[in-house]
Short mmCIF file of C-alpha atoms and ligand atoms in Angstrom, two decimals:
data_model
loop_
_atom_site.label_atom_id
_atom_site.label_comp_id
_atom_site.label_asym_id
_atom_site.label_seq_id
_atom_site.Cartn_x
_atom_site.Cartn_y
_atom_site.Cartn_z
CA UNK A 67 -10.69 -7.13 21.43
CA UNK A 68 -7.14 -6.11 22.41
CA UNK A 69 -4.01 -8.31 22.72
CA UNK A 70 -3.96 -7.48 26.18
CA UNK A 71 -7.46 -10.19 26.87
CA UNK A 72 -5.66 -12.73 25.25
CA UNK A 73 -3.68 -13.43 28.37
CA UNK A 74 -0.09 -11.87 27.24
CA UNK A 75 2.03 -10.41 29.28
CA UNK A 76 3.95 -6.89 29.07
CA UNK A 77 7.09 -7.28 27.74
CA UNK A 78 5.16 -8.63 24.80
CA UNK A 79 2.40 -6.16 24.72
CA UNK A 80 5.01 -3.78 24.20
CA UNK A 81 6.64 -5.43 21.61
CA UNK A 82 3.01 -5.25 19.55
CA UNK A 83 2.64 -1.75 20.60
CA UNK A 84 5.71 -0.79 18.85
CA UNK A 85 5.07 -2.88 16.14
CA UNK A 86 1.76 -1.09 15.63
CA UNK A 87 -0.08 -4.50 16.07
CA UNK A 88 -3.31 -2.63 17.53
CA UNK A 89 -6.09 -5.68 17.40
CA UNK A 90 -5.61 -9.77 17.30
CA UNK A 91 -6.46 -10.74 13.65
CA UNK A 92 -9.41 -13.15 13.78
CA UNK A 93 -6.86 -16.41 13.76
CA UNK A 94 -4.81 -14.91 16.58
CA UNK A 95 -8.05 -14.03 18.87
CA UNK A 96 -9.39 -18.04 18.44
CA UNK A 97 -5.51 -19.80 18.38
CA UNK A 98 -3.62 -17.76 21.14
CA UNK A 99 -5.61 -18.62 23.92
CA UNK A 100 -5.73 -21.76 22.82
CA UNK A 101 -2.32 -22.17 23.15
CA UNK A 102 -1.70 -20.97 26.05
CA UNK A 103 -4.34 -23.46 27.72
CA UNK A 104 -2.30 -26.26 26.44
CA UNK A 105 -4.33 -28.02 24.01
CA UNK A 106 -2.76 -29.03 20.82
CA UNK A 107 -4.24 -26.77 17.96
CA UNK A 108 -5.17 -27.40 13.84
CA UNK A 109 -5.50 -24.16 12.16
CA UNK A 110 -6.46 -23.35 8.32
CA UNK A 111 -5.03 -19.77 8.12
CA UNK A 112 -4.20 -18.51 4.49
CA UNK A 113 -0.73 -16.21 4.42
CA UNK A 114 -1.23 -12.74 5.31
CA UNK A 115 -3.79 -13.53 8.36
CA UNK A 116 -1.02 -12.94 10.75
CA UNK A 117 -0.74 -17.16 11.56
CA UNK A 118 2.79 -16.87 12.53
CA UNK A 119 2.08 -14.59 15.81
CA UNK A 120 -1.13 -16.85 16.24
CA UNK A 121 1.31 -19.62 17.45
CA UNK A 122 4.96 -17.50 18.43
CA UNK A 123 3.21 -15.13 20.75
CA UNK A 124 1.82 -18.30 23.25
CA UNK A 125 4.47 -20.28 22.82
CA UNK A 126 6.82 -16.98 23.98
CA UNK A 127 4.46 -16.55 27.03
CA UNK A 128 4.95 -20.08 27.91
CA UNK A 129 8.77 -19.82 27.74
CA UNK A 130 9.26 -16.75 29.35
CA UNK A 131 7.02 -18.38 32.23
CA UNK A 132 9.53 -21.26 32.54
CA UNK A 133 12.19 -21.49 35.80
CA UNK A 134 13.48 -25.15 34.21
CA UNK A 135 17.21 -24.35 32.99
CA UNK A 136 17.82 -25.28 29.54
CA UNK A 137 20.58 -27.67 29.38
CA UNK A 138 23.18 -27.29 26.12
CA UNK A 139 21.56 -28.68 22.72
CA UNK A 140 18.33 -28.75 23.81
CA UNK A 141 15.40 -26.73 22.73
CA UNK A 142 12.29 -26.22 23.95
CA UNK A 143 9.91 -25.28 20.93
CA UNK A 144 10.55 -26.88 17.55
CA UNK A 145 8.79 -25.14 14.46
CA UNK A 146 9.22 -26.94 10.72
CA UNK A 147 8.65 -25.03 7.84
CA UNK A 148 8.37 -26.18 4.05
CA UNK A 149 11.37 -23.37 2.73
CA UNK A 150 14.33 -21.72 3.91
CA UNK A 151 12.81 -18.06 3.45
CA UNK A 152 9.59 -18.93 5.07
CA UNK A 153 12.20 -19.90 8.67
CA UNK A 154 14.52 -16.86 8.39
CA UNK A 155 11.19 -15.11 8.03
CA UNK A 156 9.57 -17.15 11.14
CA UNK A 157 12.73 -16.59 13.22
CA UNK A 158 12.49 -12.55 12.39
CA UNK A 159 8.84 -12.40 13.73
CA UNK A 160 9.95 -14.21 17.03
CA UNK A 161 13.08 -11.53 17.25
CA UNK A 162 10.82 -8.36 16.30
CA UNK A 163 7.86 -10.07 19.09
CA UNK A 164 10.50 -11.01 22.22
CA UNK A 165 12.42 -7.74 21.63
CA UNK A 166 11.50 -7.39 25.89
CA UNK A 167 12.68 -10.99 26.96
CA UNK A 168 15.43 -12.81 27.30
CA UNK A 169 14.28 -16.12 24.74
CA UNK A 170 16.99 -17.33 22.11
CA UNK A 171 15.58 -18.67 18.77
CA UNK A 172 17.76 -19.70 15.57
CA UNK A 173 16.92 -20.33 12.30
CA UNK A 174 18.35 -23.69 11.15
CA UNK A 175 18.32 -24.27 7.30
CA UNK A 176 20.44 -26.16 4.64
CA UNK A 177 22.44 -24.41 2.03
CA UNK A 178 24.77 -22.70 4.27
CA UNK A 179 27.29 -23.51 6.74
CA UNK A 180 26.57 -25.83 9.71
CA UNK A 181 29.27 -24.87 11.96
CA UNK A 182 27.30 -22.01 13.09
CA UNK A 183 24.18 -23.32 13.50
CA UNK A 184 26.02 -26.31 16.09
CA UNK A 185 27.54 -23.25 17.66
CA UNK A 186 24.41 -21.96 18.31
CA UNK A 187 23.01 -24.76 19.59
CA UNK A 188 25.87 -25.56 22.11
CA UNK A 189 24.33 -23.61 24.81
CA UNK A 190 20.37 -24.82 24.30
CA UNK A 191 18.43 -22.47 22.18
CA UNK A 192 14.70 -21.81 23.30
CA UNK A 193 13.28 -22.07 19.79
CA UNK A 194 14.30 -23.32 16.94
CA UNK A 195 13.22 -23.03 13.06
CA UNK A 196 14.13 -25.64 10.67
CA UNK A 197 13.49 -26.62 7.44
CA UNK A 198 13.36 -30.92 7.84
CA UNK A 199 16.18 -31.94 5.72
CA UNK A 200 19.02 -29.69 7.45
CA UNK A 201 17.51 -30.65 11.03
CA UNK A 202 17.66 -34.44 10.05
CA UNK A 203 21.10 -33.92 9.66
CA UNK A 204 21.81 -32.25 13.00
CA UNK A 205 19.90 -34.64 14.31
CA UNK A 206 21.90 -37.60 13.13
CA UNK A 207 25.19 -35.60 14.27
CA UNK A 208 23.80 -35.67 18.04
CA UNK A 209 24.32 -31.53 17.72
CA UNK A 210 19.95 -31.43 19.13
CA UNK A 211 18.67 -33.51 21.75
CA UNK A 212 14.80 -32.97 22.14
CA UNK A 213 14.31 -34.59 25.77
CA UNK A 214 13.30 -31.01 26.77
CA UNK A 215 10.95 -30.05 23.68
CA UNK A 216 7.18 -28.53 25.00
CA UNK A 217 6.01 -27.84 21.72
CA UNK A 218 6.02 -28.49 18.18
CA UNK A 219 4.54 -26.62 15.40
CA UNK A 220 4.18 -27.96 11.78
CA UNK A 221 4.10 -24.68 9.71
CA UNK A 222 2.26 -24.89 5.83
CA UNK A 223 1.89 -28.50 6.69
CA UNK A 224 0.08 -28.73 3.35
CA UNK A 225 3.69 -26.94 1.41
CA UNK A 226 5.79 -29.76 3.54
CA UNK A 227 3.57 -32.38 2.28
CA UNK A 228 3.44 -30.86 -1.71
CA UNK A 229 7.55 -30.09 -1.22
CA UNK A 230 7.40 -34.21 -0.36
CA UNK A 231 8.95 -33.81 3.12
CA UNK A 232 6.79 -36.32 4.96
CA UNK A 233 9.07 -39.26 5.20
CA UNK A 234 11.33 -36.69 6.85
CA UNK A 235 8.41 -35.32 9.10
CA UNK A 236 7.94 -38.70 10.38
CA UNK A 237 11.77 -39.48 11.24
CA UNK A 238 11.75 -36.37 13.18
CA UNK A 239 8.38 -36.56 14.84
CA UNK A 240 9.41 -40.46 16.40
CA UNK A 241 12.09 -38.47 17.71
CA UNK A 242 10.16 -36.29 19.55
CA UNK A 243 8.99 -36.23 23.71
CA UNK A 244 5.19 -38.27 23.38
CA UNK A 245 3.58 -35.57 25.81
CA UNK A 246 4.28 -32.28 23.99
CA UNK A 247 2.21 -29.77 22.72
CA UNK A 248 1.61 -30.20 18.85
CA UNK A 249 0.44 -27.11 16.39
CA UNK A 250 -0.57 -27.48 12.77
CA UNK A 251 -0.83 -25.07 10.24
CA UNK A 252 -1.55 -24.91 6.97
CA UNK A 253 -3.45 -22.96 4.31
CA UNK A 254 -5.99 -25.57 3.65
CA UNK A 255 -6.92 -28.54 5.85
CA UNK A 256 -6.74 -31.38 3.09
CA UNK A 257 -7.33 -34.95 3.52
CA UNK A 258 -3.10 -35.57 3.35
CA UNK A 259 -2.83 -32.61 5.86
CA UNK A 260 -5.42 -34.34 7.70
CA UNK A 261 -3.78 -37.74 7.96
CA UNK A 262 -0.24 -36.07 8.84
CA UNK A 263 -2.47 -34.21 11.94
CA UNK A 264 -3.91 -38.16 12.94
CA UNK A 265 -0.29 -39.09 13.28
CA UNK A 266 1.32 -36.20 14.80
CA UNK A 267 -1.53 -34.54 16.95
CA UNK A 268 -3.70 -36.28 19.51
CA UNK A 269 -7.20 -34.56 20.05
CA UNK A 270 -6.70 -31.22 17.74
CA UNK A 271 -9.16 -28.77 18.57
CA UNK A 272 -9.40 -27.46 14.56
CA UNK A 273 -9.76 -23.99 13.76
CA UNK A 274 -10.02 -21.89 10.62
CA UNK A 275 -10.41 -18.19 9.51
CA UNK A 276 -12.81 -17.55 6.58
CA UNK A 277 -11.78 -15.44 4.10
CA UNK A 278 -13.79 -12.13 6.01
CA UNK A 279 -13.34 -8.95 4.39
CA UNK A 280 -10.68 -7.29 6.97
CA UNK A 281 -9.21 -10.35 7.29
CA UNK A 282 -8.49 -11.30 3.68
CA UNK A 283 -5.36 -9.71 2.13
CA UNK A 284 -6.95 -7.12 -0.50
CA UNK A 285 -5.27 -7.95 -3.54
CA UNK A 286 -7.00 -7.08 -7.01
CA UNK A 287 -6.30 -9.86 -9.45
CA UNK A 288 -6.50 -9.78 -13.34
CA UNK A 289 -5.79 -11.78 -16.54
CA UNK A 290 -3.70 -9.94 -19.22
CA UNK A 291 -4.03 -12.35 -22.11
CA UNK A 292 -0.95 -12.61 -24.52
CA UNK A 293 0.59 -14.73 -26.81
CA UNK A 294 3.73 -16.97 -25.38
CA UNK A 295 6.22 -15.03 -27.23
CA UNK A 296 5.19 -11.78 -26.28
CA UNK A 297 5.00 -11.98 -22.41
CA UNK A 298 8.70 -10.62 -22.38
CA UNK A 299 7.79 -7.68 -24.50
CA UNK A 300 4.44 -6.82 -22.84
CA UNK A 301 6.40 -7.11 -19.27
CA UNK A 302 9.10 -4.42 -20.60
CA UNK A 303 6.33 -2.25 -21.80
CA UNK A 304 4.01 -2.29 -18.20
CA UNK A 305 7.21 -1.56 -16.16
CA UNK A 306 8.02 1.38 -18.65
CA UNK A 307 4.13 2.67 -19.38
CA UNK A 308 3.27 2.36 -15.90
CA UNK A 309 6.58 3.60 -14.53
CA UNK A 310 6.51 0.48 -12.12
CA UNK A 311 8.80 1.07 -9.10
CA UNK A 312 8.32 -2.01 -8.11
CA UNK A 313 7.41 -6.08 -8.80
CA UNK A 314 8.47 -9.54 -8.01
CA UNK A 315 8.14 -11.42 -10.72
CA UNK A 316 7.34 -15.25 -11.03
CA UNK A 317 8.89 -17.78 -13.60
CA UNK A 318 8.58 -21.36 -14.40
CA UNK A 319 12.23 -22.02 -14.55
CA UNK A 320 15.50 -21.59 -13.08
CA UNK A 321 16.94 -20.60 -17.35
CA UNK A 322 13.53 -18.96 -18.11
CA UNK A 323 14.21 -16.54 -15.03
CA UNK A 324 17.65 -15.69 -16.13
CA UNK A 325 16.56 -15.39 -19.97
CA UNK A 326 14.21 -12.89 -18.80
CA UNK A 327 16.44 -10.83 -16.98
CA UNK A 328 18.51 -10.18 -19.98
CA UNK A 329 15.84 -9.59 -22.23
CA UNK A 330 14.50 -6.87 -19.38
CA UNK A 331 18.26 -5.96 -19.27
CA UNK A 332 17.81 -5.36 -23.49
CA UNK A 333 15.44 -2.93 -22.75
CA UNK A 334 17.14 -0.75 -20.19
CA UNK A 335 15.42 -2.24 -17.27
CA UNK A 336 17.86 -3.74 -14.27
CA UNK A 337 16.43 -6.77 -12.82
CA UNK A 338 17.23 -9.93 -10.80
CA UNK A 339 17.17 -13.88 -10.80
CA UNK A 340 15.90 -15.78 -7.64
CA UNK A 341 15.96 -19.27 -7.77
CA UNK A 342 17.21 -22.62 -6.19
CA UNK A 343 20.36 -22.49 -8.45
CA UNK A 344 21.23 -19.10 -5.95
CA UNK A 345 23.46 -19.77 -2.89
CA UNK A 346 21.75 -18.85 0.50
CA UNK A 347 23.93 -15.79 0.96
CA UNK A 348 22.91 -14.88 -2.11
CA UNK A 349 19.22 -15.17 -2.12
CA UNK A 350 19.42 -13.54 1.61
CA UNK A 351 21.07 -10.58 0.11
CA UNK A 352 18.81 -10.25 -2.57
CA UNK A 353 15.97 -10.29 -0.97
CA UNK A 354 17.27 -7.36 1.64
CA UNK A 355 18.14 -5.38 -1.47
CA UNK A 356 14.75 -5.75 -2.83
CA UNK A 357 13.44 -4.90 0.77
CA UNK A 358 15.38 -2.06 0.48
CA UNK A 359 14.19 -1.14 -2.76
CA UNK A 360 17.50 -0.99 -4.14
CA UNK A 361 16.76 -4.16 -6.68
CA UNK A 362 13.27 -3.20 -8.20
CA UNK A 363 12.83 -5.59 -10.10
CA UNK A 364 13.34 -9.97 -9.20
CA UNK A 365 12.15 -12.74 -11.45
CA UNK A 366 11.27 -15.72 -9.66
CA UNK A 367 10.72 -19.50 -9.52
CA UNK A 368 8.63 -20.86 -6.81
CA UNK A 369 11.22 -21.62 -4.23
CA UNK A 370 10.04 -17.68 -3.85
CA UNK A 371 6.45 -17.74 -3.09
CA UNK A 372 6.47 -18.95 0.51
CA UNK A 373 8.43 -16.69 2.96
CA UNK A 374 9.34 -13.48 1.48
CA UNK A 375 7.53 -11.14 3.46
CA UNK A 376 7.70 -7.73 2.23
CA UNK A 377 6.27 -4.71 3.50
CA UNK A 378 4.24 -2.68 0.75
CA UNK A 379 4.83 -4.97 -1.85
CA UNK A 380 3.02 -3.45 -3.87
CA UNK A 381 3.05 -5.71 -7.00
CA UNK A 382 3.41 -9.68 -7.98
CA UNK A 383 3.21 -10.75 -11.46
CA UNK A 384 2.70 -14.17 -12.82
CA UNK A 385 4.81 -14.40 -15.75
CA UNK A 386 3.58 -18.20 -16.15
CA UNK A 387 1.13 -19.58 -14.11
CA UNK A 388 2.04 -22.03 -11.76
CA UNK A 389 1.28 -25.82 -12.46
CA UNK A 390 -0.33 -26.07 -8.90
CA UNK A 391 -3.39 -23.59 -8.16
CA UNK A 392 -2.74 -23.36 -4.39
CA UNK A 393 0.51 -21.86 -5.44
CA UNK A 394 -1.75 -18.81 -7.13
CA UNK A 395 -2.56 -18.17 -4.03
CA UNK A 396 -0.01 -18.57 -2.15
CA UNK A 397 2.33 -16.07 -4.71
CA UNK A 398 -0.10 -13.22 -4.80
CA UNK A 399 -0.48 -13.68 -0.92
CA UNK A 400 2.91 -12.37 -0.94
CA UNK A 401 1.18 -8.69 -2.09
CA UNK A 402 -1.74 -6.93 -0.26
CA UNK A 403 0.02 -8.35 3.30
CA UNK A 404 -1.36 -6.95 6.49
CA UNK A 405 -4.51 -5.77 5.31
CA UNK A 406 -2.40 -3.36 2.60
CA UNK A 407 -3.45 -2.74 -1.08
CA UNK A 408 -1.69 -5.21 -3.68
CA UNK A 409 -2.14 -5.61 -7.44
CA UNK A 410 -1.48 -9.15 -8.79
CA UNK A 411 -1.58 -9.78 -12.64
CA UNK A 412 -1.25 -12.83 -14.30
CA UNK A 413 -0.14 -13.28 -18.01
CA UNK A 414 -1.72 -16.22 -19.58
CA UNK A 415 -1.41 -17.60 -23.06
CA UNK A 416 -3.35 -20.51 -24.49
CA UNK A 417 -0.53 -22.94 -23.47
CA UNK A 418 -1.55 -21.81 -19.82
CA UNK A 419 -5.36 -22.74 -20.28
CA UNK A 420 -5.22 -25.84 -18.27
CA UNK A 421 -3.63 -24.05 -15.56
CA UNK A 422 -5.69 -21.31 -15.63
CA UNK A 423 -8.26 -23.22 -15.30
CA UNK A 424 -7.49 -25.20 -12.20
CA UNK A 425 -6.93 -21.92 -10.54
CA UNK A 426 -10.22 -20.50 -10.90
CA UNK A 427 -11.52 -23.18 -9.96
CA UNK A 428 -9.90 -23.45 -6.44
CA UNK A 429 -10.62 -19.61 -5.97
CA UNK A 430 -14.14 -20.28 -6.72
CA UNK A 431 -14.59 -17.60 -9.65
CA UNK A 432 -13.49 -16.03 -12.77
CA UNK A 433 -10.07 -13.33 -12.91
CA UNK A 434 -10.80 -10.17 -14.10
CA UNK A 435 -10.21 -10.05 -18.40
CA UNK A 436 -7.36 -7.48 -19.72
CA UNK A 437 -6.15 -7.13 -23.06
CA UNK A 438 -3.13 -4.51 -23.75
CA UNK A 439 -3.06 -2.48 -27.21
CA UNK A 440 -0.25 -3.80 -29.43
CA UNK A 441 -0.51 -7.48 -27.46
CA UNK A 442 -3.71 -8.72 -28.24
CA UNK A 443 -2.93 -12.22 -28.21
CA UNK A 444 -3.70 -14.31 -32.13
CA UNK A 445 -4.47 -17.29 -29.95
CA UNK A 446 -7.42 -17.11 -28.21
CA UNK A 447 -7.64 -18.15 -24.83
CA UNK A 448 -10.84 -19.79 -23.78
CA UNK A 449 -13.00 -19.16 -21.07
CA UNK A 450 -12.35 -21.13 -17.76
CA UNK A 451 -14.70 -24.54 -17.16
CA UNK A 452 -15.06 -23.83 -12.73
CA UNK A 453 -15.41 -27.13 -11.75
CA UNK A 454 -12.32 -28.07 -13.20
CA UNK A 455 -9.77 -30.79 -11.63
CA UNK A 456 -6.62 -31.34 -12.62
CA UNK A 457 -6.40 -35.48 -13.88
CA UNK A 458 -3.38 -35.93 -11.58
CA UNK A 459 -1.55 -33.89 -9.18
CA UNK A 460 1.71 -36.23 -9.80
CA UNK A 461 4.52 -35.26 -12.10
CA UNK A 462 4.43 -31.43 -11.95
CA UNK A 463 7.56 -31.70 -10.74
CA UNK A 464 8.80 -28.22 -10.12
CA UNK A 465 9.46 -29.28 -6.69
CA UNK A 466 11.51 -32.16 -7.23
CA UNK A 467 14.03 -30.43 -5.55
CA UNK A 468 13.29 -30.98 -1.75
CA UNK A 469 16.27 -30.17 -0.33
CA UNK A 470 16.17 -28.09 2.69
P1 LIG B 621 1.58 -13.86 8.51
O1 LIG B 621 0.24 -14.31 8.03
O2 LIG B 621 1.94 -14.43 9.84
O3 LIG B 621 2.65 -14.06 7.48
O4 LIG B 621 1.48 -12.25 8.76
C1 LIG B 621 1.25 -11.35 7.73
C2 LIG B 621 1.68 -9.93 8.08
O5 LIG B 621 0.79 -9.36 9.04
C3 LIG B 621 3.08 -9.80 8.67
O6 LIG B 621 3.71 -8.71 8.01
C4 LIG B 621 2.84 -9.50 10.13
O7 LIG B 621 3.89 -8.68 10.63
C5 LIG B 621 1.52 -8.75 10.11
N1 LIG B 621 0.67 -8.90 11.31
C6 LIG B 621 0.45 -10.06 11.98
N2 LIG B 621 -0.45 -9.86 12.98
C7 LIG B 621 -0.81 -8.56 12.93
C8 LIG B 621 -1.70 -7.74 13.69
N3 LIG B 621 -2.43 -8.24 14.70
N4 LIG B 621 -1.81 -6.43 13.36
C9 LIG B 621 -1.09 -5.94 12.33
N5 LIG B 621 -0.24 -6.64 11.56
C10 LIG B 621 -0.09 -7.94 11.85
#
């Protein structure tokens, strides 16, 4: 099925056309009509699906149908994401898709300067992307008015909820016009996501995109098991062996990411931190240096695993594993994007069995086994249990920073 069935018009076909988006992916074809007929929408799309053009191509359609003027501070779709990456990556796709109509959109995050942002907003702006804490603030300051808002989309709803933003989902949500349009997202549709949709979204018609073949990022996985004090070494010795041009590399913590980078500095390889310690302007530029390819080479904490969309990223590795196994997924969904080839490798020590083990689990079967000469770990590391559940979800508290 083309895009042109789905009821878009032109100036947006073209837009696809020269973004070489040739066919709907499978949760575009079911959510953009959808949208377009008006009906609030739940969706369980996993990253790399193409969810974010599911729910900005209607809602541009619907603007750029609009006569009503928009008056100054007002907005007329509102779209919450869990990270600041994730809505400067958001409010990209919405540039790059209404490159043929006249539709302003801002992306309005903490950790820089407001000034701007009110600025921006001054005039109305016709969609806006906001990470909850920073738009609680504007809202407080009077600088957005919602009387005008059509539609509201909750984006990762189930990363909002983890990153403990619901208290501020609810303060904004009162806030908002009783007879809009509401749109959920979120990678799975758990019972908490589920209670957030009872309270935000009347009547959701619930969609979801199984994990088909074409559809699925394609993303080999594997295991290279280690002992704890090695990882550093091995890492040093893949990158040189393998003459790696390229990985983003994922850390625990803020001082284990910038230990790392000057033990990979020790060996002659150049690499950088990216963490929640960074200023904005910082982790912006980094990130458009490793776009570039000019940074090969960045160790990261979480904060990183939502967001960063990176063409022909070729490579993620999982220094530690992450305490949360939707996070597994969500990090090496940052590889194999748009249907491209990606190579994720986790290095796991017996310290990481529990974890290890909660992530096979969710994905339903065991990773792929390595061992590396020269690193064969002395600690063994067991074989997964796959119905494992982790006793308590509480306390892994690498997100206890939830400011936006
Ligand atoms: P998302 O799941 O929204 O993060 O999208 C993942 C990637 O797929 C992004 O790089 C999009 O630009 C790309 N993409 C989204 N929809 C399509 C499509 N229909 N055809 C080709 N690429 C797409």
């Amino acid at each position: 099925m083309p895009f042109s069935k789905l009821g878009l018009s032109t100036p947006i076909l073209h837009a696809l056309a020269e973004l070489n988006y040739h066919t709907p992916s499978p949760i575009q074809q079911q959510a953009i009509p959808l949208v377009l007929a008006g009906k609030n929408v739940m969706g369980a799309a996993q990253t790399g699906t193409g969810k974010t053009a599911s729910f900005v191509l209607p809602i541009l359609e619907k603007i750029s149908q609009q006569g009503e003027d928009l008056r100054g501070k007002r907005v007329r779709a509102l779209i919450l994401t869990p990270t600041r990456e994730l809505a400067q990556q958001v409010e990209k796709n919405i540039v790059d898709y209404a490159k043929h109509l006249e539709i302003s959109s801002l992306a309005m995050v903490g950790g820089v300067d407001s000034e701007p942002q009110k600025q921006a907003l001054i005039y109305g702006i016709d969609i806006l992307v906001a990470t909850p804490g920073r738009l609680l603030d504007m809202m407080y300051q009077r600088a957005v008015h919602f009387d005008q808002l059509e539609t509201l989309v909750l984006d990762e709803a189930d990363r909002m909820l983890d990153m403990g933003f619901i208290d501020d989902i609810t303060k904004i949500v009162d806030r908002l016009p009783g007879n809009r349009q509401s749109l959920l997202f979120s990678a799975t549709l758990s019972k908490q996501v589920k209670a957030l949709a009872k309270t935000t979204i009347n009547d959701a018609v619930e969609i979801s995109v199984s994990n088909h073949i074409d559809n699925a990022p394609k993303i080999d996985q594997c295991l290279i098991t280690v002992d704890k004090d090695k990882k550093s070494a091995l890492l040093s010795h893949l990158i040189k062996e393998n003459d790696w041009q390229q990985a983003l590399i994922f850390i625990q913590t803020k001082h284990g990411s910038a230990k790392l980078v000057s033990q990979l500095e020790k060996r002659g390889i150049a690499a950088e931190a990216f963490h929640s310690g960074r200023s904005q302007a910082s982790r912006n530029k980094l990130l458009e240096n490793f776009k570039a390819g000019e940074v090969k080479f960045v160790v990261a904490t979480g904060i990183a695993s939502r967001g960063i969309d990176i063409d022909e990223l070729s490579r993620v590795v999982n220094y530690d594993l992450p305490d949360q196994a939707d996070d597994y997924v969500h990090r090496i969904g940052r590889t194999g994007r748009a249907g491209a080839q990606g190579e994720a490798i986790s290095f796991v020590s017996r310290d990481d069995f529990r974890n290890l083990c909660a992530i096979e689990s969710r994905i339903g079967h065991l990773i792929e086994r390595k061992e590396v000469e020269g690193f064969v770990p002395t600690k063994e590391v067991p074989v997964s249990i796959l119905n494992y559940k982790p006793k308590s979800k509480k306390g892994n508290g690498h997100y206890k920073n939830r400011k936006s």
